[in-house]
mmCIF file of C-alpha atoms in Angstrom:
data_model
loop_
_atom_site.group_PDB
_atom_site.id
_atom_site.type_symbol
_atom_site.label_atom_id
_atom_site.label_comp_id
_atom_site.label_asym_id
_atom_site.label_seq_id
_atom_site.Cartn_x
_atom_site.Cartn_y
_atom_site.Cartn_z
ATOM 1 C CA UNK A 101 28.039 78.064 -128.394
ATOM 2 C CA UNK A 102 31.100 76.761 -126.734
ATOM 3 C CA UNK A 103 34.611 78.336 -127.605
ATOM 4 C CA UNK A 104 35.618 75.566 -130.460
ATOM 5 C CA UNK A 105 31.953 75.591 -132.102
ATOM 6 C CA UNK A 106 32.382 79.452 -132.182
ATOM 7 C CA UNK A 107 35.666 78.804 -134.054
ATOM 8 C CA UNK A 108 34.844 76.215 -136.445
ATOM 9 C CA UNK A 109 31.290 78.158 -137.502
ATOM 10 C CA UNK A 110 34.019 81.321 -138.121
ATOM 11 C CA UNK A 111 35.748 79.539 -140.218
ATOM 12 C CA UNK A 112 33.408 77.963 -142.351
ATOM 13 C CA UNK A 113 31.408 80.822 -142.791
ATOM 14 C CA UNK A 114 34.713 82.944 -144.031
ATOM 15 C CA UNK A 115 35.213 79.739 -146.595
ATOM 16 C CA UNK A 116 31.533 80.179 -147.623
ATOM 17 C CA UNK A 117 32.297 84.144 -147.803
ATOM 18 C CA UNK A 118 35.243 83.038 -150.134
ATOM 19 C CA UNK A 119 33.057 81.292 -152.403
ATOM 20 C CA UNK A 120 30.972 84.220 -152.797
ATOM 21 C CA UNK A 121 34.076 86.396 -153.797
ATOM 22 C CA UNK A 122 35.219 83.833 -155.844
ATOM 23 C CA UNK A 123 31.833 83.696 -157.732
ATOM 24 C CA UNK A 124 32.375 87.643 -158.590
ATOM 25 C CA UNK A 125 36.025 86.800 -159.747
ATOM 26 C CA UNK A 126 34.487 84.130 -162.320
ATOM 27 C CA UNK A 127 31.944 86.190 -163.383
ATOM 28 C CA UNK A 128 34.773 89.302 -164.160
ATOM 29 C CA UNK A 129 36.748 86.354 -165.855
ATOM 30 C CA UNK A 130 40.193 86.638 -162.987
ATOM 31 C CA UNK A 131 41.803 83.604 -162.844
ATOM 32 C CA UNK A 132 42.506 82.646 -159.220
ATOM 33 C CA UNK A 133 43.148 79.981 -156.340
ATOM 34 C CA UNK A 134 42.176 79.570 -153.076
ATOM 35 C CA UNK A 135 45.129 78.396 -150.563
ATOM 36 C CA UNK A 136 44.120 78.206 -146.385
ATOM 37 C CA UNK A 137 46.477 80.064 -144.402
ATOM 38 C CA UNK A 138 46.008 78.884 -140.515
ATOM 39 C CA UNK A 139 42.776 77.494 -140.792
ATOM 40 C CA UNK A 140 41.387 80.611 -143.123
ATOM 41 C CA UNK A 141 41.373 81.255 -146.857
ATOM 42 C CA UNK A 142 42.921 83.838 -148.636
ATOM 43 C CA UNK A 143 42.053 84.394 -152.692
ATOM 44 C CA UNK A 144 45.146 84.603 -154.551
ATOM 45 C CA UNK A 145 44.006 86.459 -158.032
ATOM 46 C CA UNK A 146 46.478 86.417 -161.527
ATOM 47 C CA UNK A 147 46.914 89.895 -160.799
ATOM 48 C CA UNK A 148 48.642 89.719 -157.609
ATOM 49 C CA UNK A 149 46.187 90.652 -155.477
ATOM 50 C CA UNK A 150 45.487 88.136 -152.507
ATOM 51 C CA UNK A 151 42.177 88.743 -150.861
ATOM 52 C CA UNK A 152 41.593 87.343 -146.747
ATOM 53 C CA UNK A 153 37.792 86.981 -146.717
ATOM 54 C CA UNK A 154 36.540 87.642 -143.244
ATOM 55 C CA UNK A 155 32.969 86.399 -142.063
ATOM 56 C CA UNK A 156 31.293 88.504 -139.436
ATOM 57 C CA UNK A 157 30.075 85.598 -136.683
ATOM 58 C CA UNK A 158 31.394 86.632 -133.150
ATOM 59 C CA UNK A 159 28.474 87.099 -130.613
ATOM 60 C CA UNK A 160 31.115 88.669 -128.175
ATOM 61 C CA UNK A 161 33.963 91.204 -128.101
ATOM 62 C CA UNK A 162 35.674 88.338 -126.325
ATOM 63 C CA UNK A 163 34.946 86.047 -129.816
ATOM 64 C CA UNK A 164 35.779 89.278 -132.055
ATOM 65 C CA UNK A 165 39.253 89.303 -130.924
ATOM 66 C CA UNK A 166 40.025 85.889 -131.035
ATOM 67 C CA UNK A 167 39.332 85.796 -134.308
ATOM 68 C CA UNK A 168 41.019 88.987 -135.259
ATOM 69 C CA UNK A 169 44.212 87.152 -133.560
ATOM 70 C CA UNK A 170 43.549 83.933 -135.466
ATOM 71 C CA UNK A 171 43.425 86.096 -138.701
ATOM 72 C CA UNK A 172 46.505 87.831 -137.976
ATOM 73 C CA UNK A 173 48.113 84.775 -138.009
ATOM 74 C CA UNK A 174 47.770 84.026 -141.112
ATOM 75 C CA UNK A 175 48.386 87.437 -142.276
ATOM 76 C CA UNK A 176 51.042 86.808 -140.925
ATOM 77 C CA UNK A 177 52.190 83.104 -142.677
ATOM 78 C CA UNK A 178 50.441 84.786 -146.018
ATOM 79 C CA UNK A 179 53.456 87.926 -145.126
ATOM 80 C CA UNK A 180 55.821 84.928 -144.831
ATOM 81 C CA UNK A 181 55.507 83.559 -148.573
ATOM 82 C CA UNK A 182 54.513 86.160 -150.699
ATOM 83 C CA UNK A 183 55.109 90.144 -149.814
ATOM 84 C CA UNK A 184 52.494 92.425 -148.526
ATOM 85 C CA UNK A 185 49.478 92.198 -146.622
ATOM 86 C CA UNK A 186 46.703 91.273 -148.236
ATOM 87 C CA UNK A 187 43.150 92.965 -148.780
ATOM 88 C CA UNK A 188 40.999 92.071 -145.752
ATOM 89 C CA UNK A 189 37.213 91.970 -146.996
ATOM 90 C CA UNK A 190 34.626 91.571 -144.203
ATOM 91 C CA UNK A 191 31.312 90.346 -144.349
ATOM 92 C CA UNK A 192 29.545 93.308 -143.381
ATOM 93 C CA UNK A 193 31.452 95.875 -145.926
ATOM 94 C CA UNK A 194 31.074 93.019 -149.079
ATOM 95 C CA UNK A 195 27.114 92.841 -148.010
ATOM 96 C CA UNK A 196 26.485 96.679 -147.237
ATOM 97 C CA UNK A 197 28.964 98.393 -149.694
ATOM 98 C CA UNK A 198 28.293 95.696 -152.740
ATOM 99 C CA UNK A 199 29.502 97.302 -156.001
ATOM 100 C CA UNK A 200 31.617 99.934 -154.741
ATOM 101 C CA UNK A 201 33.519 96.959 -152.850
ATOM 102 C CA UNK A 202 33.430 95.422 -156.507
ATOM 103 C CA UNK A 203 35.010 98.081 -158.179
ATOM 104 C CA UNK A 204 37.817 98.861 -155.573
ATOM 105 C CA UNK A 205 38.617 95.469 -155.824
ATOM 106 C CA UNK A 206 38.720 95.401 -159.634
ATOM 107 C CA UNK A 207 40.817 98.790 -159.591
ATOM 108 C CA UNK A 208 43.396 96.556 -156.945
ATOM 109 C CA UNK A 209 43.574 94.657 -160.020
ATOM 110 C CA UNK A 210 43.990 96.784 -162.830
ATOM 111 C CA UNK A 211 40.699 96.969 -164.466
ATOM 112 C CA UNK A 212 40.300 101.033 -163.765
ATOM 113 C CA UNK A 213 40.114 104.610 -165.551
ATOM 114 C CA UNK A 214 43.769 106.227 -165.551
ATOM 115 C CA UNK A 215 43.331 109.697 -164.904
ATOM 116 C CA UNK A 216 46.256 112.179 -164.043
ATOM 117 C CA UNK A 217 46.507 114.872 -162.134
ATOM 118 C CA UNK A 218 47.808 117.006 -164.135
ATOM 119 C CA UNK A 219 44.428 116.937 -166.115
ATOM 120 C CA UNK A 220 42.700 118.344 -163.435
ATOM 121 C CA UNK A 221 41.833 121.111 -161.029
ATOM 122 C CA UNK A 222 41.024 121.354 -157.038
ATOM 123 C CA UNK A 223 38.285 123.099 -155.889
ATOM 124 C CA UNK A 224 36.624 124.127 -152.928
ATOM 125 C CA UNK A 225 33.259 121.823 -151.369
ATOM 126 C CA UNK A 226 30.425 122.975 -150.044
ATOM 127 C CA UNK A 227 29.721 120.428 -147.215
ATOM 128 C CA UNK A 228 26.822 118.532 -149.038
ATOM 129 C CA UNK A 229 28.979 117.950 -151.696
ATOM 130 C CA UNK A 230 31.853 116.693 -149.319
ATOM 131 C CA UNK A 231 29.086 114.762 -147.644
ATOM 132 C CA UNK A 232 27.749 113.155 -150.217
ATOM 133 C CA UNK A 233 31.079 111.911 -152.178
ATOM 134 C CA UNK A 234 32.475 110.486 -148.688
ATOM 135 C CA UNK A 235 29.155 108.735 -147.519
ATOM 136 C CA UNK A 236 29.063 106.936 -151.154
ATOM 137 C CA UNK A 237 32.726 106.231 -151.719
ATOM 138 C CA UNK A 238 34.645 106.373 -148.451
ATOM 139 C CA UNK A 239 34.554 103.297 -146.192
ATOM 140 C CA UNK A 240 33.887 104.842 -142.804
ATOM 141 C CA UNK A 241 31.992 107.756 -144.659
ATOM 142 C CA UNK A 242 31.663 111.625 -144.221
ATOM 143 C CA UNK A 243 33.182 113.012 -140.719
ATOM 144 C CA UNK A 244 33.489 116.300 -139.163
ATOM 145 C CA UNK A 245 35.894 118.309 -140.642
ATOM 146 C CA UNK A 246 37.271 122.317 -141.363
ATOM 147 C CA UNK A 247 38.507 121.969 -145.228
ATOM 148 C CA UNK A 248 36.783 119.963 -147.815
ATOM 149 C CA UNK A 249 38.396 119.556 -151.561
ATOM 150 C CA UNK A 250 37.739 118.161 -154.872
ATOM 151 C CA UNK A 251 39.286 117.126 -157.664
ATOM 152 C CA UNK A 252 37.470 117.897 -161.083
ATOM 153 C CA UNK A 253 38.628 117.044 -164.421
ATOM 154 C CA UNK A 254 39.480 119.225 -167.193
ATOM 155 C CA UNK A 255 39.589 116.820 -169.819
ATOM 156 C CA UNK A 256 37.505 113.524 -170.537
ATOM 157 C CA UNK A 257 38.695 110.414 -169.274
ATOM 158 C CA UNK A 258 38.025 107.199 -170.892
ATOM 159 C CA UNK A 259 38.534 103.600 -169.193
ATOM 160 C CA UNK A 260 36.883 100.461 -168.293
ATOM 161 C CA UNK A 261 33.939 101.765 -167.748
ATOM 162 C CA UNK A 262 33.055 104.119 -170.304
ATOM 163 C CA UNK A 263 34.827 107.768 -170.640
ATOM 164 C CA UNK A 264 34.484 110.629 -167.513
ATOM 165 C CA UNK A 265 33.038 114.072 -168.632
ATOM 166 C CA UNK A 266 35.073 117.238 -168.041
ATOM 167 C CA UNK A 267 33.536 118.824 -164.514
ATOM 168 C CA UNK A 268 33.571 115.683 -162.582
ATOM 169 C CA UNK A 269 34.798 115.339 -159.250
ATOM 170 C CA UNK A 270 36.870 111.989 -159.345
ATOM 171 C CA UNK A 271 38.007 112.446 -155.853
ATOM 172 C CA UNK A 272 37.810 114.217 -152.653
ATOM 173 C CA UNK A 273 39.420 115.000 -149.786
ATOM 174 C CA UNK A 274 38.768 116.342 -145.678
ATOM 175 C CA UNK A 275 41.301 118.367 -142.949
ATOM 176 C CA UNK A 276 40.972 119.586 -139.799
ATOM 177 C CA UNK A 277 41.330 122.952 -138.831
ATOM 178 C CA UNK A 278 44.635 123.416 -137.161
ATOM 179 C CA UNK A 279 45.765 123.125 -133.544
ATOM 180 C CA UNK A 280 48.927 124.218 -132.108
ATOM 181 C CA UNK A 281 50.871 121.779 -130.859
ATOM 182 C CA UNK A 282 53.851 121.840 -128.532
ATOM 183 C CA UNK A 283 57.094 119.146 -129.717
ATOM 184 C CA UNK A 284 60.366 119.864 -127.990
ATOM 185 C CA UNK A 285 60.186 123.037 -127.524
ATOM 186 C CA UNK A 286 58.668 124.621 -130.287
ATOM 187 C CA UNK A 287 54.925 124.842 -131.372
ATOM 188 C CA UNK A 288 53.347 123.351 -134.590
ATOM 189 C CA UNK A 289 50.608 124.394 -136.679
ATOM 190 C CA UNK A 290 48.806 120.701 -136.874
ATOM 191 C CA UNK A 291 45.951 119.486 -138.962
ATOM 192 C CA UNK A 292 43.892 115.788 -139.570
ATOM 193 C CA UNK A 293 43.830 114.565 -142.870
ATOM 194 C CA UNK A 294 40.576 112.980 -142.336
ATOM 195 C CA UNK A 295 39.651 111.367 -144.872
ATOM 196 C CA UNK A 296 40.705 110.902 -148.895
ATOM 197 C CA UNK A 297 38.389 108.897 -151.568
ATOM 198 C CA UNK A 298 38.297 108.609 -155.098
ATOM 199 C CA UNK A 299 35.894 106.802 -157.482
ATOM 200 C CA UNK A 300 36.386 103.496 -156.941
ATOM 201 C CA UNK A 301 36.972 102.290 -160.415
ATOM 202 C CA UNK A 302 39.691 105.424 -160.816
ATOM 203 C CA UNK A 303 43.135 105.769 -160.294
ATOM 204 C CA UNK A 304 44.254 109.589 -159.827
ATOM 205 C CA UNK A 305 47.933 109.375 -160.443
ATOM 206 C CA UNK A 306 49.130 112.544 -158.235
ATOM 207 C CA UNK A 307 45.710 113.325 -157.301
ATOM 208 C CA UNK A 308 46.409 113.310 -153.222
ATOM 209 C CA UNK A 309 49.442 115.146 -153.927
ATOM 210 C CA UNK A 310 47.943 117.579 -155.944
ATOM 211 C CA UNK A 311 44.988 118.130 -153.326
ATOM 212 C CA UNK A 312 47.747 117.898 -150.518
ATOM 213 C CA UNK A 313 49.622 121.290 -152.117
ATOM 214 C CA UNK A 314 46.224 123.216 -152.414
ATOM 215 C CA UNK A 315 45.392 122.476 -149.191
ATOM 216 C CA UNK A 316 48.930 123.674 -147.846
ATOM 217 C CA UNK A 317 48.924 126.837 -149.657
ATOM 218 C CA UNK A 318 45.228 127.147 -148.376
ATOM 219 C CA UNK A 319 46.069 126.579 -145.118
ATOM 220 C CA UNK A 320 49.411 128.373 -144.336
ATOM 221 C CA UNK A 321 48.675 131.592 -145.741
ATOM 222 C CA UNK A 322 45.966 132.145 -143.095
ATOM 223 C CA UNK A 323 49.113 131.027 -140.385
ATOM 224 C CA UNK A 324 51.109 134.257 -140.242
ATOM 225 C CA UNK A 325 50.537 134.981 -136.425
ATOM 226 C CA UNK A 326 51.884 131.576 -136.087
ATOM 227 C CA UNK A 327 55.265 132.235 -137.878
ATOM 228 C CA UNK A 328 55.620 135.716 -135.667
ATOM 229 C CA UNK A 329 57.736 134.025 -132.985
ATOM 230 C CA UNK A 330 60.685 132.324 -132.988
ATOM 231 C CA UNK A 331 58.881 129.595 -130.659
ATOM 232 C CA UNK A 332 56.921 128.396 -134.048
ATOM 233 C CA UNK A 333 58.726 125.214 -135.752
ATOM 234 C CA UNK A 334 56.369 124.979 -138.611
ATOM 235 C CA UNK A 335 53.110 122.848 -139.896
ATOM 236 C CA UNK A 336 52.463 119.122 -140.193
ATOM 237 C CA UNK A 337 49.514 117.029 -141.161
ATOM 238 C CA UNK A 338 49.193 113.761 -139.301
ATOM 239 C CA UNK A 339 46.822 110.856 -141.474
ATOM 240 C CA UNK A 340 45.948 106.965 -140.687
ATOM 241 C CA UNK A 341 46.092 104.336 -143.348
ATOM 242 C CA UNK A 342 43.807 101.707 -142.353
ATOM 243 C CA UNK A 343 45.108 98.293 -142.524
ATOM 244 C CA UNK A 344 41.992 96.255 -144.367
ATOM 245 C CA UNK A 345 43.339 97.967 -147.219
ATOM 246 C CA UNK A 346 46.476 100.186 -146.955
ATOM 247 C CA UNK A 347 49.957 99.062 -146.346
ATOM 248 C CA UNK A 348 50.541 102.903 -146.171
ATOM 249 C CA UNK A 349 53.010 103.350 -149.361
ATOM 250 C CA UNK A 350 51.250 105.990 -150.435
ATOM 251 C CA UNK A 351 51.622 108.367 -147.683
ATOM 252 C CA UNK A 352 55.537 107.392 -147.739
ATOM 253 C CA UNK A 353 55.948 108.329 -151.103
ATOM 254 C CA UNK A 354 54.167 111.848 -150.472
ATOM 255 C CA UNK A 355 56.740 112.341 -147.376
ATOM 256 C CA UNK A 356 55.140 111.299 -144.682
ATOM 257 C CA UNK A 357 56.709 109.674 -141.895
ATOM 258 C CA UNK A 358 55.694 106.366 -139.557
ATOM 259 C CA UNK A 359 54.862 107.437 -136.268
ATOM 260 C CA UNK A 360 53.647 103.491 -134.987
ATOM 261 C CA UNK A 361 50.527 101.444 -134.902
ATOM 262 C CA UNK A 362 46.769 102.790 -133.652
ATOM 263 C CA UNK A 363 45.126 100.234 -131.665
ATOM 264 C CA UNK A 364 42.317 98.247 -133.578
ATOM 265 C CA UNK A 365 39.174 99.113 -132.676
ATOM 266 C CA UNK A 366 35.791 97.172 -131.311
ATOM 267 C CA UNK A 367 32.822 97.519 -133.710
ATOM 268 C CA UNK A 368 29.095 95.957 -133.031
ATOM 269 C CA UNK A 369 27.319 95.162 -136.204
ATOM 270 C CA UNK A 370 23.887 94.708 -137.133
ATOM 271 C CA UNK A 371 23.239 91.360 -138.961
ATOM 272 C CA UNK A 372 20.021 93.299 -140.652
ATOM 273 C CA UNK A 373 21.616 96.621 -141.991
ATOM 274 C CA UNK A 374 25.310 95.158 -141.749
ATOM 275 C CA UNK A 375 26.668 98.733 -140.662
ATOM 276 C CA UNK A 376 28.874 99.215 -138.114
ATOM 277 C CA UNK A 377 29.183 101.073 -135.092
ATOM 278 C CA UNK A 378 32.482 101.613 -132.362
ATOM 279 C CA UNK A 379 32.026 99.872 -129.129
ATOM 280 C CA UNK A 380 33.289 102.934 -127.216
ATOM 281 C CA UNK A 381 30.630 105.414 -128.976
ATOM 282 C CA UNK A 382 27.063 102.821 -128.375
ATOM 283 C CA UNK A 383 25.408 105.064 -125.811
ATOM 284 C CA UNK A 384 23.647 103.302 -122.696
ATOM 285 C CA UNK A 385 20.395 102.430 -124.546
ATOM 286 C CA UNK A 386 22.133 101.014 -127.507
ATOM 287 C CA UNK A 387 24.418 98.851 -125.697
ATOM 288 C CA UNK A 388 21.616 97.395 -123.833
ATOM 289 C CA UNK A 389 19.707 96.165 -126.544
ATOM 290 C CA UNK A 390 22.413 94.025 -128.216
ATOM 291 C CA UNK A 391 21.149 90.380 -128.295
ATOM 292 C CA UNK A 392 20.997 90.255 -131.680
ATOM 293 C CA UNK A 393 24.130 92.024 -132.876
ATOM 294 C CA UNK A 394 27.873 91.138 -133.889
ATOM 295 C CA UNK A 395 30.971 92.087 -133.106
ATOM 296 C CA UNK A 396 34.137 92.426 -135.319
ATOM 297 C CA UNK A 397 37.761 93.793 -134.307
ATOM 298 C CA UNK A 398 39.357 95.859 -137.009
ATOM 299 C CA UNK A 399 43.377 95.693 -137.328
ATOM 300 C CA UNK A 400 43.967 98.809 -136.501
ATOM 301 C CA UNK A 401 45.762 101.635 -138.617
ATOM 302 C CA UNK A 402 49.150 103.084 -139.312
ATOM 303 C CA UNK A 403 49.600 106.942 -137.841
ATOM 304 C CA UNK A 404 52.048 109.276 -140.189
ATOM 305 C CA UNK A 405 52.955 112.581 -140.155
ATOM 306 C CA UNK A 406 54.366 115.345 -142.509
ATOM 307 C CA UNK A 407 56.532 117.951 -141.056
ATOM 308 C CA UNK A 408 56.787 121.070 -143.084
#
């Protein structure tokens, strides 16, 4: 398929992926409109919430990021008349993560269960538990990781879809064990935040500060060989917000700061299962056998850091 074919089928099959979203928006009863923005649609909902609809069609790496240019363009004319990014949805996370995808985008809107911190308690995971939450709930799923928290309720909960039992875990969260690291002159205690998901039809107002504290006090009281020298500067915990969904406000309101863009990364994707895999990890066998597969360039994240 020549370079202009490849184009054209892109965008017509992110207008057909619109359609489909716009189906589930009539269904839930959100009013909505669908404006092109360079030569691509993006859903713009009563709520607020604009939605870029990305179809999965590139047969090359060289096709993915052409097209991840060609949507950052209008991103970027979307930026220009209305402020904030908005949602990216790709074909392989609507097909493969259905009604979790649903929900989170019906909690971007304000249909959700309001639950609040204060109303509930942190507690330690056993790494099945972690596991589990993460691989259902989490968009990149369960990683390696040193300290794994929940966040149970102590009180029920109800909302839009039906009330939340006391002893539920409505969110979880992953860190890294820490490495020293050495900034102008001085050494830091430094941990991952890895990875942070809550239902996906609840908002936890507080909950990743709340989980953020525990793990602090967790963490630091185990560091007093670390504060034994006047070399030590303190801790910090450095996080990504990914930016298909994340304009990062929420780590700036918890403190952290910006520390600059992570490069977007190369995924192939299988057109059966429609899961994803980085370029850079396919070992030898699996990139030879790729005839049949996609490719799709994600927009990268936003690195921040707390210093404590």
């Amino acid at each position: 398929m020549g370079q202009s074919a490849a184009k054209d089928d892109f965008q017509s099959s992110c207008r057909q992926m619109a359609g489909r979203i716009a189906g589930f928006l009539d269904d839930e009863e959100i009013r909505f409109s669908v404006r092109g923005e360079s030569e691509l649609p993006v859903i713009h909902t009563e709520t607020g919430l604009r939605i870029m609809p990305l179809a999965i069609t590139a047969r090359s790496t060289e096709e993915a990021h052409e097209f991840r240019i060609l949507a950052e363009n209008a991103i970027a004319e979307a930026e220009g008349k209305d402020k904030g990014r908005p949602i990216i949805i790709t074909e392989d996370r609507w097909r493969s993560e259905g009604d979790c995808i649903r929900r989170r985008l019906l909690a971007h809107m304000g249909i959700f269960t309001h639950v609040f911190a204060r109303n509930c308690e942190v507690r330690k995971l056993h790494k099945g538990e972690a596991a589990d939450f993460m691989n259902r709930w989490h968009s990149y799923g369960d990683a390696t990781c040193r300290y794994r928290l929940g966040l149970f309720l102590k009180k029920p909960a109800r909302g839009a879809n039906g009330e939340l039992q006391p002893g539920e875990m409505v969110a979880a969260a992953t860190f890294s064990n820490g490495r020293l690291m050495e900034r102008g002159g001085k050494y830091y205690r430094s941990y991952q935040w890895i990875r942070y998901a809550s239902l996906p039809d609840v908002r936890v107002t507080g909950g990743m500060g709340k989980i953020m504290k525990h793990f602090l006090d967790e963490a630091i009281a185990g560091d007093e060989e670390d504060r034994s020298t006047d070399m030590f500067g303190g801790w910090d915990i450095m996080s990504y917000a990914d930016l298909e969904w994340s304009d990062g406000n929420v780590y700036r309101r918890l403190g952290f700061a910006d520390e600059g863009l992570k490069s977007p990364v190369m995924y192939r994707v299988d057109p059966i299962t429609w899961t994803r895999k980085p370029v850079f990890r396919l070992s030898d066998d699996e990139a030879a056998h790729n005839a049949d597969c996609m490719y799709y360039e994600n927009f990268g994240s936003t690195r921040y850091r707390l210093t404590i």
